[in-house]
Amino acid sequence: MTDWQGITLVRADNFKLLRRIDDTTALVKLSPHISLLSTISAIICTKLRSHLLAYS
């Protein structure tokens, strides 16, 4: 009985670990898009600032 409980506990831990790995891979897949968006927004902000400085 205790062996069976141990096996189910190990399976539950492995499932949690797999879910955590899935979450991290999703974050890793999203991170390039996030950095790309931040780069684009930084470029837009600098261009807007230079335009505003040129007109003021």
Tab-separated table of C-alpha atoms in Angstrom:
chain	number	residue	atom	x	y	z
A	1	MET	CA	0.000	0.000	0.000
A	2	THR	CA	2.767	2.450	0.862
A	3	ASP	CA	4.628	1.657	-2.381
A	4	TRP	CA	1.508	2.465	-4.390
A	5	GLN	CA	1.075	5.772	-2.544
A	6	GLY	CA	4.723	6.604	-3.181
A	7	ILE	CA	4.299	5.914	-6.891
A	8	THR	CA	1.246	8.192	-7.111
A	9	LEU	CA	3.112	10.940	-5.243
A	10	VAL	CA	6.050	10.670	-7.647
A	11	ARG	CA	3.677	10.823	-10.601
A	12	ALA	CA	2.003	13.925	-9.192
A	13	ASP	CA	5.407	15.585	-8.677
A	14	ASN	CA	6.433	14.715	-12.221
A	15	PHE	CA	3.190	16.191	-13.532
A	16	LYS	CA	3.812	19.415	-11.611
A	17	LEU	CA	7.355	19.512	-12.961
A	18	LEU	CA	6.123	18.969	-16.528
A	19	ARG	CA	3.561	21.748	-16.132
A	20	ARG	CA	6.263	24.043	-14.803
A	21	ILE	CA	8.478	23.175	-17.792
A	22	ASP	CA	5.560	23.946	-20.124
A	23	ASP	CA	5.077	27.329	-18.439
A	24	THR	CA	8.758	28.207	-18.781
A	25	THR	CA	8.841	27.166	-22.451
A	26	ALA	CA	5.778	29.336	-23.083
A	27	LEU	CA	7.575	32.257	-21.433
A	28	VAL	CA	10.693	31.564	-23.486
A	29	LYS	CA	8.618	31.477	-26.670
A	30	LEU	CA	6.964	34.779	-25.715
A	31	SER	CA	10.121	36.577	-24.594
A	32	PRO	CA	11.486	37.375	-28.093
A	33	HIS	CA	8.135	38.956	-29.011
A	34	ILE	CA	8.139	40.954	-25.772
A	35	SER	CA	11.660	42.231	-26.415
A	36	LEU	CA	10.754	43.038	-30.020
A	37	LEU	CA	7.728	45.031	-28.872
A	38	SER	CA	9.786	46.932	-26.308
A	39	THR	CA	12.417	47.686	-28.957
A	40	ILE	CA	9.783	48.957	-31.378
A	41	SER	CA	8.168	51.110	-28.705
A	42	ALA	CA	11.575	52.525	-27.719
A	43	ILE	CA	12.306	53.408	-31.352
A	44	ILE	CA	8.904	55.062	-31.711
A	45	CYS	CA	9.430	57.032	-28.506
A	46	THR	CA	12.843	58.275	-29.592
A	47	LYS	CA	11.526	59.271	-33.030
A	48	LEU	CA	8.586	61.109	-31.465
A	49	ARG	CA	10.905	62.865	-29.034
A	50	SER	CA	13.240	63.957	-31.819
A	51	HIS	CA	10.264	65.242	-33.852
A	52	LEU	CA	8.933	67.148	-30.849
A	53	LEU	CA	12.362	68.640	-30.173
A	54	ALA	CA	12.715	69.622	-33.832
A	55	TYR	CA	9.364	71.437	-33.836
A	56	SER	CA	9.724	73.139	-30.466
